[in-house]
GROMACS .gro file of C-alpha atoms in nm:
model
  147
    1MET     CA    1  13.894   9.041  -3.047
    2ASN     CA    2  13.973   9.311  -2.764
    3LEU     CA    3  13.791   9.265  -2.443
    4ILE     CA    4  13.695   9.589  -2.263
    5LEU     CA    5  13.634   9.529  -1.886
    6SER     CA    6  13.483   9.793  -1.690
    7PRO     CA    7  13.643   9.884  -1.346
    8GLN     CA    8  13.344   9.701  -1.181
    9THR     CA    9  13.428   9.430  -0.973
   10PRO     CA   10  13.379   9.077  -1.150
   11PRO     CA   11  13.089   8.900  -1.064
   12THR     CA   12  13.171   8.597  -0.814
   13THR     CA   13  13.007   8.311  -0.759
   14THR     CA   14  12.954   8.178  -0.400
   15THR     CA   15  12.816   7.882  -0.275
   16PRO     CA   16  12.562   7.938   0.018
   17THR     CA   17  12.701   7.788   0.357
   18THR     CA   18  12.500   7.697   0.643
   19THR     CA   19  12.649   7.716   0.987
   20THR     CA   20  12.554   7.526   1.278
   21PRO     CA   21  12.556   7.711   1.605
   22SER     CA   22  12.832   7.577   1.838
   23PRO     CA   23  12.723   7.516   2.178
   24PRO     CA   24  12.773   7.718   2.467
   25PRO     CA   25  13.096   7.667   2.621
   26PRO     CA   26  13.103   7.475   2.970
   27PRO     CA   27  13.123   7.722   3.279
   28PRO     CA   28  13.441   7.751   3.401
   29HIS     CA   29  13.539   7.471   3.615
   30HIS     CA   30  13.767   7.597   3.921
   31HIS     CA   31  13.856   7.270   4.070
   32HIS     CA   32  14.184   7.243   4.268
   33PRO     CA   33  14.277   6.861   4.344
   34HIS     CA   34  14.361   6.951   4.693
   35HIS     CA   35  14.106   7.173   4.790
   36HIS     CA   36  13.770   7.026   4.919
   37HIS     CA   37  13.502   7.288   4.982
   38THR     CA   38  13.259   7.191   5.243
   39ILE     CA   39  12.905   7.361   5.190
   40THR     CA   40  12.689   7.404   5.486
   41THR     CA   41  12.354   7.514   5.498
   42GLN     CA   42  12.194   7.675   5.798
   43HIS     CA   43  11.831   7.518   5.901
   44PRO     CA   44  11.596   7.743   6.071
   45PRO     CA   45  11.565   7.701   6.459
   46SER     CA   46  11.347   7.404   6.549
   47PRO     CA   47  10.990   7.521   6.669
   48GLN     CA   48  10.960   7.600   7.043
   49PRO     CA   49  10.820   7.299   7.216
   50ALA     CA   50  10.511   7.525   7.323
   51THR     CA   51  10.453   7.619   6.975
   52ALA     CA   52  10.479   7.271   6.837
   53VAL     CA   53  10.229   7.150   7.122
   54MET     CA   54  10.003   7.433   7.024
   55ALA     CA   55  10.032   7.313   6.649
   56ALA     CA   56   9.904   6.955   6.749
   57ARG     CA   57   9.679   7.097   7.012
   58TYR     CA   58   9.518   7.319   6.747
   59ALA     CA   59   9.463   7.072   6.451
   60PHE     CA   60   9.086   7.116   6.482
   61ALA     CA   61   8.860   6.821   6.428
   62PRO     CA   62   8.652   6.815   6.079
   63ALA     CA   63   8.343   6.845   6.269
   64LEU     CA   64   8.432   7.163   6.393
   65LYS     CA   65   8.283   7.451   6.157
   66GLU     CA   66   8.339   7.765   6.353
   67LEU     CA   67   8.536   7.885   6.696
   68ARG     CA   68   8.390   8.212   6.808
   69PHE     CA   69   8.534   8.396   7.101
   70HIS     CA   70   8.312   8.670   7.279
   71PHE     CA   71   8.518   8.911   7.524
   72CYS     CA   72   8.572   9.272   7.648
   73GLN     CA   73   8.848   9.467   7.491
   74THR     CA   74   8.917   9.652   7.814
   75GLY     CA   75   8.774   9.443   8.107
   76ALA     CA   76   9.009   9.270   8.363
   77ALA     CA   77   8.804   8.934   8.346
   78SER     CA   78   8.894   8.910   7.948
   79THR     CA   79   9.275   8.976   8.000
   80PRO     CA   80   9.385   8.625   7.985
   81LEU     CA   81   9.173   8.542   7.691
   82ARG     CA   82   9.297   8.877   7.483
   83SER     CA   83   9.661   8.755   7.564
   84PHE     CA   84   9.574   8.359   7.491
   85LEU     CA   85   9.454   8.509   7.154
   86ARG     CA   86   9.756   8.747   7.067
   87LYS     CA   87   9.971   8.432   7.085
   88SER     CA   88   9.734   8.134   6.989
   89TYR     CA   89   9.564   8.297   6.708
   90PRO     CA   90   9.791   8.272   6.481
   91VAL     CA   91   9.906   7.942   6.509
   92MET     CA   92   9.528   7.828   6.506
   93LYS     CA   93   9.442   7.994   6.187
   94LYS     CA   94   9.777   7.866   6.013
   95HIS     CA   95   9.689   7.507   6.090
   96ASN     CA   96   9.294   7.558   6.031
   97SER     CA   97   9.275   7.806   5.740
   98ASN     CA   98   8.930   7.678   5.627
   99THR     CA   99   8.750   7.736   5.974
  100PRO     CA  100   8.648   8.052   6.066
  101ILE     CA  101   8.791   8.201   6.391
  102LEU     CA  102   8.572   8.488   6.502
  103MET     CA  103   8.627   8.758   6.796
  104ARG     CA  104   8.350   8.946   6.903
  105GLU     CA  105   8.414   9.229   7.096
  106ALA     CA  106   8.180   9.409   7.358
  107LEU     CA  107   8.204   9.632   7.615
  108GLY     CA  108   8.130   9.458   7.961
  109ILE     CA  109   8.050   9.111   7.850
  110GLU     CA  110   8.217   8.794   8.003
  111PRO     CA  111   8.493   8.615   7.815
  112ARG     CA  112   8.321   8.296   7.642
  113VAL     CA  113   8.412   8.045   7.359
  114PHE     CA  114   8.157   7.882   7.133
  115ALA     CA  115   8.236   7.608   6.912
  116ARG     CA  116   8.008   7.517   6.616
  117TYR     CA  117   7.974   7.169   6.475
  118GLU     CA  118   7.819   6.976   6.203
  119LEU     CA  119   7.441   6.943   6.233
  120GLY     CA  120   7.421   7.283   6.387
  121LYS     CA  121   7.529   7.181   6.713
  122GLU     CA  122   7.688   7.453   6.926
  123VAL     CA  123   7.861   7.435   7.257
  124ALA     CA  124   7.991   7.751   7.476
  125GLN     CA  125   8.236   7.744   7.735
  126PRO     CA  126   8.263   8.025   8.006
  127LEU     CA  127   8.624   8.168   8.044
  128THR     CA  128   8.568   8.391   8.328
  129GLY     CA  129   8.841   8.355   8.613
  130LEU     CA  130   9.045   8.121   8.386
  131SER     CA  131   9.423   8.151   8.338
  132GLU     CA  132   9.566   8.167   7.965
  133LYS     CA  133   9.668   7.791   8.009
  134GLU     CA  134   9.317   7.688   8.127
  135ILE     CA  135   9.177   7.890   7.852
  136GLU     CA  136   9.394   7.683   7.616
  137GLU     CA  137   9.298   7.351   7.747
  138LYS     CA  138   8.945   7.428   7.704
  139VAL     CA  139   8.993   7.548   7.360
  140ALA     CA  140   9.190   7.254   7.271
  141VAL     CA  141   8.905   7.018   7.403
  142LEU     CA  142   8.624   7.207   7.190
  143ALA     CA  143   8.886   7.217   6.871
  144LYS     CA  144   8.891   6.819   6.910
  145GLY     CA  145   8.533   6.796   6.920
  146ARG     CA  146   8.523   6.659   7.278
  147ALA     CA  147   8.302   6.920   7.422
   0.00000   0.00000   0.00000
């Protein structure tokens, strides 16, 4: 009996193999036994004393519900208050983000600060003739609720 084989590839039986993925190779480690590396971290400069004092000074009392400044945008009497607000507003707002700090500009008015506390109590302080430092002190007293 003659078998005639066709020119096809004979069937092969393969057993399925499962491969487990190998873990990734560890990162290259360039350690030289005689070389020690010192890592230095650069810290931001510590806050200026005035800024640190301002931050502590402007931690508003919980009873303070609103701080409102009234001033003239051009009048000489309001110059110290405008300068104070340019420097101090960002610090006050940063440390008291939930307390409204309002600025009301009106031509020709005298500079004043109003502090509104719990139960609708409001205190107004005139700021005419005061230096920036004196304004800062008055605002700090109001912010602490000791008006």
